Short mmCIF file of C-alpha atoms in Angstrom, two decimals:
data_model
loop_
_atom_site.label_atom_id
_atom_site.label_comp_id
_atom_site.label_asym_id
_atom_site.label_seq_id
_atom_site.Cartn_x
_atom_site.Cartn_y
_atom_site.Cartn_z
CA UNK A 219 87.35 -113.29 -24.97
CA UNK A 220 85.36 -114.06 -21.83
CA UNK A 221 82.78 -116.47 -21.86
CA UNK A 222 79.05 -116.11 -19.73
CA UNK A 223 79.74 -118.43 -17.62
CA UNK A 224 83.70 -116.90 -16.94
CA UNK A 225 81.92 -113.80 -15.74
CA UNK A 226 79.79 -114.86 -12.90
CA UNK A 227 83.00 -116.59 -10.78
CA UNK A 228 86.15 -114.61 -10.66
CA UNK A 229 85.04 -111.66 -9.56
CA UNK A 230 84.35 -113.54 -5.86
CA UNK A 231 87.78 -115.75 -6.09
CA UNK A 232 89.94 -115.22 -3.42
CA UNK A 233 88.02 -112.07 -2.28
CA UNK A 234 86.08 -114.03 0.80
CA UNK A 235 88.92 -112.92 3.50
CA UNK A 236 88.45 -109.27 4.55
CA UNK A 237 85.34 -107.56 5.26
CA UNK A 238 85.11 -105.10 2.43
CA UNK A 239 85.41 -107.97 -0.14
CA UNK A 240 82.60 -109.62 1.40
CA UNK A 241 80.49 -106.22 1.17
CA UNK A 242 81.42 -105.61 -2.56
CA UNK A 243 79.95 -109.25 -3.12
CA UNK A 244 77.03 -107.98 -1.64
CA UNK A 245 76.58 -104.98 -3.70
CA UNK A 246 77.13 -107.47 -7.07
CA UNK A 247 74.98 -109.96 -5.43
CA UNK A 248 71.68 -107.24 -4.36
CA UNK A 249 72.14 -105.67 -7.57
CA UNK A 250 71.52 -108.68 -9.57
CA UNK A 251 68.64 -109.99 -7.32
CA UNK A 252 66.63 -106.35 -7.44
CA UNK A 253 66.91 -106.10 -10.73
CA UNK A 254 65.43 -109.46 -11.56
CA UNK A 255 62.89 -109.97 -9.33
CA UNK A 256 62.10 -106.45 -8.17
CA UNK A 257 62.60 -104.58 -4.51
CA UNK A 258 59.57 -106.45 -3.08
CA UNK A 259 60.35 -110.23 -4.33
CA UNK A 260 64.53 -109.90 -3.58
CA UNK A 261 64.52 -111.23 -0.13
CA UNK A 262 67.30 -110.26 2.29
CA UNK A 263 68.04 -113.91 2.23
CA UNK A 264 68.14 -114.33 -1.12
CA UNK A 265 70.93 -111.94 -1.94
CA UNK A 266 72.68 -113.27 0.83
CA UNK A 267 72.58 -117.16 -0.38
CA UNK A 268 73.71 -115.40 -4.26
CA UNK A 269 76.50 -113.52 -2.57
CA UNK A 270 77.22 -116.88 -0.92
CA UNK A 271 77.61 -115.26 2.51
CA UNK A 272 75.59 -115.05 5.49
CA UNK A 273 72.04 -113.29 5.67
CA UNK A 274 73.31 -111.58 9.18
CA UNK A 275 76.39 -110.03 7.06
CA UNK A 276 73.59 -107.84 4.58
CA UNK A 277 72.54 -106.23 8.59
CA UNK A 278 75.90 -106.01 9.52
CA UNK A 279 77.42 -103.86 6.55
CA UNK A 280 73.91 -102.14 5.52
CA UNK A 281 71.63 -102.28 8.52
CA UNK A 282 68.47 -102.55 6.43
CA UNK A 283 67.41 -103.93 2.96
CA UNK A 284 66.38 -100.14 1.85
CA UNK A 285 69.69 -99.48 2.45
CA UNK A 286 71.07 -102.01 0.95
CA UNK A 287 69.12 -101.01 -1.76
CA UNK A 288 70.06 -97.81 -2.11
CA UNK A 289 74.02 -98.49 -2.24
CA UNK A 290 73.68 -101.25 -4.77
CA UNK A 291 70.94 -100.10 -7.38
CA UNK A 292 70.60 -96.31 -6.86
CA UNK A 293 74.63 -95.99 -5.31
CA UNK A 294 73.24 -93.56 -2.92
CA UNK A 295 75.21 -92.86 -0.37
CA UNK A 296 72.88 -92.55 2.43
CA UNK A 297 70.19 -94.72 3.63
CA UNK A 298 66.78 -93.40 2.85
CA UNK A 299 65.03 -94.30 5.75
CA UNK A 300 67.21 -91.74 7.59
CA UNK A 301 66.62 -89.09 4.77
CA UNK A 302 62.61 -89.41 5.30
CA UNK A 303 62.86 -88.99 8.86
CA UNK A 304 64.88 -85.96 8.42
CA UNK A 305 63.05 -84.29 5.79
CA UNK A 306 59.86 -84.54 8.02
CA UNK A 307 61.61 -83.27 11.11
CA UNK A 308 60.53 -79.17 11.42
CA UNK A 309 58.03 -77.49 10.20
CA UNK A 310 55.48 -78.53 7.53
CA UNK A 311 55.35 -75.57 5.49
CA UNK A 312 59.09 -75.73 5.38
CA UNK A 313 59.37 -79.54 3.72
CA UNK A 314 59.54 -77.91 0.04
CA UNK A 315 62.43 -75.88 0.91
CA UNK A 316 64.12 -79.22 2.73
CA UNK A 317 63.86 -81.57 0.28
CA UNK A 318 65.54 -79.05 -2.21
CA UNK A 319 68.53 -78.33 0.00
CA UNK A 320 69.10 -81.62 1.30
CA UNK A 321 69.06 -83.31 -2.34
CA UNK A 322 71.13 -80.96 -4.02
CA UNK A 323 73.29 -81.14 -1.11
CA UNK A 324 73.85 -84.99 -1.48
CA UNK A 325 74.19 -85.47 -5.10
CA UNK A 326 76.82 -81.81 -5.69
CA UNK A 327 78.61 -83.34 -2.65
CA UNK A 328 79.62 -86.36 -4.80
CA UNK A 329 79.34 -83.80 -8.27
CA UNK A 330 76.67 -85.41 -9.43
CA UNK A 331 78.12 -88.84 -10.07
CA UNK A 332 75.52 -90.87 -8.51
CA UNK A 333 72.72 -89.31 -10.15
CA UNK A 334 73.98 -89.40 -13.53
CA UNK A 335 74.55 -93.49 -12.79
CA UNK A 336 71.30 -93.68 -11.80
CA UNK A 337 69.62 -92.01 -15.61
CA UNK A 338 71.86 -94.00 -16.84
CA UNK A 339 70.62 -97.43 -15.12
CA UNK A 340 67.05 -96.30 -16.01
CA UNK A 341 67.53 -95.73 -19.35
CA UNK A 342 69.81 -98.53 -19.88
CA UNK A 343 67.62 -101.51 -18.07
CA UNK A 344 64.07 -101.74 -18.28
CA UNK A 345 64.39 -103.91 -14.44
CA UNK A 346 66.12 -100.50 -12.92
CA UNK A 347 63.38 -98.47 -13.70
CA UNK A 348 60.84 -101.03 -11.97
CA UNK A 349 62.66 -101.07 -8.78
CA UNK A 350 63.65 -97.46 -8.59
CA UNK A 351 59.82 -96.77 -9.10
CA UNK A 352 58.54 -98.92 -6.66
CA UNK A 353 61.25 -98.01 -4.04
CA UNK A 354 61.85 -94.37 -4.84
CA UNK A 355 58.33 -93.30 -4.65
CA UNK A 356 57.05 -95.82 -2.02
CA UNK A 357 59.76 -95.39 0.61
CA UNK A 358 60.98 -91.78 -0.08
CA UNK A 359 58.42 -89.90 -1.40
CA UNK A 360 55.42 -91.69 -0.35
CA UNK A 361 56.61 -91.64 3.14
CA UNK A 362 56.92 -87.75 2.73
CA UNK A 363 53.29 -87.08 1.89
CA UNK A 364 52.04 -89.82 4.02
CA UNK A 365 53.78 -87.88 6.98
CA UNK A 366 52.08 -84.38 6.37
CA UNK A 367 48.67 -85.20 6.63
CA UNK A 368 47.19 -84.03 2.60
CA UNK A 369 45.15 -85.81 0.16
CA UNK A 370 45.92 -86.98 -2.80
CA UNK A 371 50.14 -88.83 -1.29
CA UNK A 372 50.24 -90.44 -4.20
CA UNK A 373 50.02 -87.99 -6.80
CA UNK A 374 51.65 -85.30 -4.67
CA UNK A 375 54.52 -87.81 -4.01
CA UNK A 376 54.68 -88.64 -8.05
CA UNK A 377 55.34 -84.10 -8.45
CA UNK A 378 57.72 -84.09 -6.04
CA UNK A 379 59.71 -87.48 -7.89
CA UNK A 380 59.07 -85.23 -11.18
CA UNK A 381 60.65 -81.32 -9.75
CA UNK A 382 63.70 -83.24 -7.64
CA UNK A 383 64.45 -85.99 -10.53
CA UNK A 384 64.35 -83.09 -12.90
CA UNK A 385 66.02 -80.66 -11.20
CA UNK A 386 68.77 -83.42 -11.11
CA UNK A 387 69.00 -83.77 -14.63
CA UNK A 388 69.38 -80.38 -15.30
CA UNK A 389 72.14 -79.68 -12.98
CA UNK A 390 74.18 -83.09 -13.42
CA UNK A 391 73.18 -84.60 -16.57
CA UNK A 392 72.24 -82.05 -19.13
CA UNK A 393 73.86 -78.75 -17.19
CA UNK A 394 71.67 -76.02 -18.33
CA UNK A 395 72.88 -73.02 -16.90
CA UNK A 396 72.84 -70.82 -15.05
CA UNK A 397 70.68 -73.90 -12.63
CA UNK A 398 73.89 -76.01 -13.36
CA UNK A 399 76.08 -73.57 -11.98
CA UNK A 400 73.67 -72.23 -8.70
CA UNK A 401 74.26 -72.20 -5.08
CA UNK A 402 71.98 -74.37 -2.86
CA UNK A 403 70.51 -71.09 -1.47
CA UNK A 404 69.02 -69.81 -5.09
CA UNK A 405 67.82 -73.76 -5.68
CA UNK A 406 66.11 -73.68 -2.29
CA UNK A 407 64.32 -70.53 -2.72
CA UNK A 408 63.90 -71.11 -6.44
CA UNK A 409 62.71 -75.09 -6.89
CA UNK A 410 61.33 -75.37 -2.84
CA UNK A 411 58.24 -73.48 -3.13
CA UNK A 412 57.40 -75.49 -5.83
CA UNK A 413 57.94 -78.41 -4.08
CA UNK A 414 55.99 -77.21 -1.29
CA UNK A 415 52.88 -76.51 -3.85
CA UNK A 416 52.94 -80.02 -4.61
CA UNK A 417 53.82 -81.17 -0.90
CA UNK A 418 50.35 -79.10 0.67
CA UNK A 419 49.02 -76.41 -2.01
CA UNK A 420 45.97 -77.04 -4.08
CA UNK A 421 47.41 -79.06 -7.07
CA UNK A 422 43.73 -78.97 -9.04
CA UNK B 251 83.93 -107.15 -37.45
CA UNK B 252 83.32 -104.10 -39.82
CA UNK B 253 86.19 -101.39 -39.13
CA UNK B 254 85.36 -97.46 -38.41
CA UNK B 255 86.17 -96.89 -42.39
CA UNK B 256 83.55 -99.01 -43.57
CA UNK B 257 81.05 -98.01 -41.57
CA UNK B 258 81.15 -94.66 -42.83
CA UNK B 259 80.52 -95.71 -46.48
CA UNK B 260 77.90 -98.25 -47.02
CA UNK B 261 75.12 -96.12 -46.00
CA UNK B 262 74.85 -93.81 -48.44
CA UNK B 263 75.59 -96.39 -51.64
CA UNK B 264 72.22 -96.79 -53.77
CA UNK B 265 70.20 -94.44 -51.43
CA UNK B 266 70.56 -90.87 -53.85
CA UNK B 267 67.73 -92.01 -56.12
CA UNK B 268 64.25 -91.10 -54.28
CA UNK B 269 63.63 -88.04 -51.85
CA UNK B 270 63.14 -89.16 -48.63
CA UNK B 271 66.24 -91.22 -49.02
CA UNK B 272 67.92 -87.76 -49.32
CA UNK B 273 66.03 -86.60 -45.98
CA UNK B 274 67.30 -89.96 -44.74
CA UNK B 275 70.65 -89.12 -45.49
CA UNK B 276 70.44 -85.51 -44.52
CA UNK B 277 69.45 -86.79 -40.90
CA UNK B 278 72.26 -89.02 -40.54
CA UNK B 279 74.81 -86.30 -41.39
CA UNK B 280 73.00 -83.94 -39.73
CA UNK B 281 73.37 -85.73 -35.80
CA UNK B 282 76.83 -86.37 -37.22
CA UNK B 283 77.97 -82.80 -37.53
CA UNK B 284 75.62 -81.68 -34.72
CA UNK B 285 77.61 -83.97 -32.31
CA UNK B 286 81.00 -83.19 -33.66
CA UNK B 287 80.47 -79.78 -33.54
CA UNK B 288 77.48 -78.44 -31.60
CA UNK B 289 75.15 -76.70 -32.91
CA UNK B 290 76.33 -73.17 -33.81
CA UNK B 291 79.48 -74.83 -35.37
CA UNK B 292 77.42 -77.17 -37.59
CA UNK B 293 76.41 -74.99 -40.55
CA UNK B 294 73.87 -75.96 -42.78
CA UNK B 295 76.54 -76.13 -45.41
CA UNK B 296 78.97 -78.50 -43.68
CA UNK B 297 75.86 -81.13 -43.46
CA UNK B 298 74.89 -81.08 -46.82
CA UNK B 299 78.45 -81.73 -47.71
CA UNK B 300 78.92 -84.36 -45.36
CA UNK B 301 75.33 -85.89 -46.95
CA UNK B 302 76.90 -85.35 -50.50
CA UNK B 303 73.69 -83.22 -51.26
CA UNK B 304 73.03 -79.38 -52.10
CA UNK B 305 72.30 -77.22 -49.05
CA UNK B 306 68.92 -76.42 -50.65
CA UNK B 307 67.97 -80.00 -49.92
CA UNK B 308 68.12 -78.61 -45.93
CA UNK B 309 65.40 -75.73 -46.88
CA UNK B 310 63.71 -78.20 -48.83
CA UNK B 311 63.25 -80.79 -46.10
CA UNK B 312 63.52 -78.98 -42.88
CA UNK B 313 62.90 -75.48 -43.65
CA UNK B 314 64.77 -74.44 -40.88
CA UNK B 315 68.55 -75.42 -38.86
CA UNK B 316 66.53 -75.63 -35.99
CA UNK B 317 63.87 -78.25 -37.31
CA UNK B 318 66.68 -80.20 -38.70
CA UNK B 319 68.35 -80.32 -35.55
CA UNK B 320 65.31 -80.99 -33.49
CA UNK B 321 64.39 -84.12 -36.14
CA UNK B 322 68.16 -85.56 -36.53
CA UNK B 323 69.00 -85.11 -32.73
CA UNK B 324 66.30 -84.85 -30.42
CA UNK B 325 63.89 -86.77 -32.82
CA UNK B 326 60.94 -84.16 -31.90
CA UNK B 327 58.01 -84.36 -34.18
CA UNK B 328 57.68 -80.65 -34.48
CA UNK B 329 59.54 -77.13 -35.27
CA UNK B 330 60.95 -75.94 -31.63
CA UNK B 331 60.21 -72.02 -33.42
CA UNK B 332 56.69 -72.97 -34.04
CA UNK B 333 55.76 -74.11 -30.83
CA UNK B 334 57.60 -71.39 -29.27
CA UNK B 335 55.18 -69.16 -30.69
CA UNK B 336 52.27 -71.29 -29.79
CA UNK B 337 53.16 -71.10 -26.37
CA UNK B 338 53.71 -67.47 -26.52
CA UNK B 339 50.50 -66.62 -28.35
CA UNK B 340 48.11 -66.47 -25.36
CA UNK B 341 47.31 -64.67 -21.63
CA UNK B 342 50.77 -64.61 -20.38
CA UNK B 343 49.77 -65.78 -16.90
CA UNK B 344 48.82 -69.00 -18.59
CA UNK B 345 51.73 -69.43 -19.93
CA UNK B 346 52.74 -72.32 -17.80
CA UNK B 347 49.44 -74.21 -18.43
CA UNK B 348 49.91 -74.15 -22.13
CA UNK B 349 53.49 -75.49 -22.07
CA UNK B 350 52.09 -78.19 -19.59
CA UNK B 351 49.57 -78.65 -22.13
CA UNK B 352 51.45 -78.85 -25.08
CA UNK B 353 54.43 -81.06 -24.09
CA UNK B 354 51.80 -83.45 -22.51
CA UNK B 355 50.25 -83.65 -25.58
CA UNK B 356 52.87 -83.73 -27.95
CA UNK B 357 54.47 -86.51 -26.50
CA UNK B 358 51.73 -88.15 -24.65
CA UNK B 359 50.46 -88.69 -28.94
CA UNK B 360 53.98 -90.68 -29.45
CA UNK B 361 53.91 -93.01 -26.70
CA UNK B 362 56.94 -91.05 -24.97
CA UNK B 363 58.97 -92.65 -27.02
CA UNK B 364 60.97 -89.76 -28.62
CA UNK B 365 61.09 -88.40 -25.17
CA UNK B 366 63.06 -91.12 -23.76
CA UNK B 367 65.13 -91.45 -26.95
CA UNK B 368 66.29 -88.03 -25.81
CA UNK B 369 67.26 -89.02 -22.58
CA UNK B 370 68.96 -91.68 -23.85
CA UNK B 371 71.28 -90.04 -26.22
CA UNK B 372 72.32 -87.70 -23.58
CA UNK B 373 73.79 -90.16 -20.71
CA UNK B 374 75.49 -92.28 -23.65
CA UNK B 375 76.96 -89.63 -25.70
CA UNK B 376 78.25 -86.30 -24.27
CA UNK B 377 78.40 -84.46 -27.21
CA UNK B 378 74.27 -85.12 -27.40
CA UNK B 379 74.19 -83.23 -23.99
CA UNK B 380 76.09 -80.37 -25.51
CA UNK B 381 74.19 -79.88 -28.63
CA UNK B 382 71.04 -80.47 -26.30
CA UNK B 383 71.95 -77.96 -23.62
CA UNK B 384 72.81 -75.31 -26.55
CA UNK B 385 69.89 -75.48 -28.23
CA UNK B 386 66.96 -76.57 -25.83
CA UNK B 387 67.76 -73.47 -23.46
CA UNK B 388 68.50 -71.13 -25.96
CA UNK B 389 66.03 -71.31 -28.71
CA UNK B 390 62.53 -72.90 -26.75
CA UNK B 391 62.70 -71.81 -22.78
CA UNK B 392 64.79 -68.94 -23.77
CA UNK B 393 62.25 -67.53 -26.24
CA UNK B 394 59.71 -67.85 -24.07
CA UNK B 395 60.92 -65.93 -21.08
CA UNK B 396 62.24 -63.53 -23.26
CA UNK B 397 59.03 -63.02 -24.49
CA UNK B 398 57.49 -62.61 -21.38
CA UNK B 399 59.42 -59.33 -20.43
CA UNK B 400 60.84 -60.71 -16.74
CA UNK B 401 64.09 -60.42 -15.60
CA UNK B 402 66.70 -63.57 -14.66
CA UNK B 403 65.12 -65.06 -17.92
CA UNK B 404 67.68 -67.38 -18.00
CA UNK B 405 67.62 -68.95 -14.73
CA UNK B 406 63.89 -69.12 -15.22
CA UNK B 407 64.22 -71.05 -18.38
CA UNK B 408 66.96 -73.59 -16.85
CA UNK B 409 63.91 -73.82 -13.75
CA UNK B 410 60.61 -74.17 -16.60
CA UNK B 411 63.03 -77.12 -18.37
CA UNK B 412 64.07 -78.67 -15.15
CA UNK B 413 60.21 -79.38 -14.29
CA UNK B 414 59.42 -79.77 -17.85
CA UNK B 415 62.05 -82.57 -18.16
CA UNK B 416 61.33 -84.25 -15.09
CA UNK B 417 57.78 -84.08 -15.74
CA UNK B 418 58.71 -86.20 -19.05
CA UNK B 419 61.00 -88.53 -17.07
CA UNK B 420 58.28 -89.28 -14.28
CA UNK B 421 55.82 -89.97 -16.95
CA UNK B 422 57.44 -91.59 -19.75
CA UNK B 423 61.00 -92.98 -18.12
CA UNK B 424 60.76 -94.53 -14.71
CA UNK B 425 57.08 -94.29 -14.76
CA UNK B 426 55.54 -93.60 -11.71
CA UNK B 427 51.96 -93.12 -10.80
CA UNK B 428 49.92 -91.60 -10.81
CA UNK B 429 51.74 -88.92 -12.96
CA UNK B 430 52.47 -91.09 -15.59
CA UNK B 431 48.79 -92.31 -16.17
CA UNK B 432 46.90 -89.11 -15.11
CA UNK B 433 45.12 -86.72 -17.72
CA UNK B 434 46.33 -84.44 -19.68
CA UNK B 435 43.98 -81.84 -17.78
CA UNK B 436 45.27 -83.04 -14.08
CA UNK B 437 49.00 -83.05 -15.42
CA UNK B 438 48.08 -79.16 -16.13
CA UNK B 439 46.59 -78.09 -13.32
CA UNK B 440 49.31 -79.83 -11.10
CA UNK B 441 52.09 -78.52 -13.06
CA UNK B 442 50.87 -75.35 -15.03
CA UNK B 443 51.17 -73.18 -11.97
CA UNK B 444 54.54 -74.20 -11.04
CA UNK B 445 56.03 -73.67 -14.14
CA UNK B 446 54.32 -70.36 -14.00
CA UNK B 447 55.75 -69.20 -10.83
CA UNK B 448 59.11 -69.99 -12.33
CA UNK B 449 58.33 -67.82 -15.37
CA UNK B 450 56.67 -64.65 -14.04
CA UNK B 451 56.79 -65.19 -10.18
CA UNK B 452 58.82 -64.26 -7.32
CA UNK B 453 61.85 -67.50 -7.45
CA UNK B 454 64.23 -65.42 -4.53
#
């Protein structure tokens, strides 16, 4: 049997010398650090000195913290910052139908893997569900309403988080069909309308 | 360490004397079965052997397979066929305000917790998601688009549980706000008319 204290240092032993190994550590590392002290208080610097590698090596393999983020907690595997920018790039009225392809895009792409990891986390670890709330709505959602010009970002932005998470647990999680089962085509013109309601409409 | 064979035993020694140790019992068999076998292939029969009680005892205690099942597996406070018809008994074009209404409600009065004990079950036990998948579509969001005379009833029920579930995770899972603090009344208007539009509207 493996003690505490065994588990914390092998898994970095002799791993130091290529590039990947040092980005693995990273992942371990940032996953600990959000998790205890939350996406605000883990400092880039922080996960570096835990990882026990250099702070310019979390911007050389992940570019940002949100990123970083995203990989290690959420295993996402695209940076969010670059999702945001292209969910708000065409028209308005269209965002609805954008954020419904381009999620269920992502997550059947990988069949649903990383989404199921991520109800899992949540439901699993009280410390993943405060970091994916204060990241997932604040820097994807948040950023969403905040760039179409409505009242009311936060709520709208807490529907949205509410049609796309469930939407995802329908399709990869629970698989109720015939949702499960649907192309992106009948999701966008089924779930993005609704989105779009919640996005500009009159919510009440 | 106990082994698998003694777990099986112990619970049920010194427990036949009083009733609700029977309806104690009864439950444990009953997510048993349910989970070995889903739900059609769990007869009322096979539980009550497995509990070492009479099948009457299920009549006596649940009333119904379906109560049982929502009690010993989904750990709902209520009869899925009598809040089917509660949701049904009204203007049909409101029909997405009272399920908004009523799941609010219903779990908003336990604290979310049986909501999230739901969610639970499902990403650490597969056989949960079967059972859940089998009987959540078919005998609630079924019913109720069936009773609403549309067609594509049931890719509108697989849409009305995928908002309906994330609507549960946002407020009682990962918690964000200000969905998960907001009144019953705003969590209707926001969400009543999009689970309408996925039971009687135009979805593509």
């Amino acid at each position: 049997m493996t003690t505490a204290s065994d588990q914390t240092e092998p898994k970095r032993r002799g791993r130091r010398a290529g590039g990947e190994d040092t980005k693995a550590v990273l992942l371990d590392a940032a996953r600990e650090v959000f998790i205890a002290r939350g996406y605000e208080g883990a400092t880039v610097r922080s996960i570096a000195a835990k990882a026990g590698v250099d702070a310019a090596m979390v911007n050389h393999w992940f570019g940002s913290k949100e990123n970083l983020f995203a990989q290690a907690v959420l295993k996402l595997p695209f940076d969010p910052t670059v999702l945001v920018a292209r969910l708000l790039d065409g028209p308005p009225e269209q965002t609805g139908d954008r954020i419904a392809r381009n999620f269920t895009t992502i997550w059947d792409a990988t069949g649903g893997g990383p989404f199921a990891a991520i109800v899992r986390s949540v439901t699993s670890h009280d410390g993943v569900a405060n970091v994916l709330r204060e990241f997932f709505l604040t820097s994807v959602f948040a950023k969403i309403t905040e760039g179409l010009d409505v009242d009311r970002v936060e709520l709208r932005a807490s529907l949205c988080a509410s049609q796309v998470i469930g939407m995802g647990m329908v399709r990869y999680v629970v698989k109720f069909e015939p949702l499960a089962s649907a192309d992106v085509d009948t999701v966008v013109a089924a779930v993005g309308p609704n989105l779009q309601r919640y996005l500009t409409g009159d919510i009440g």
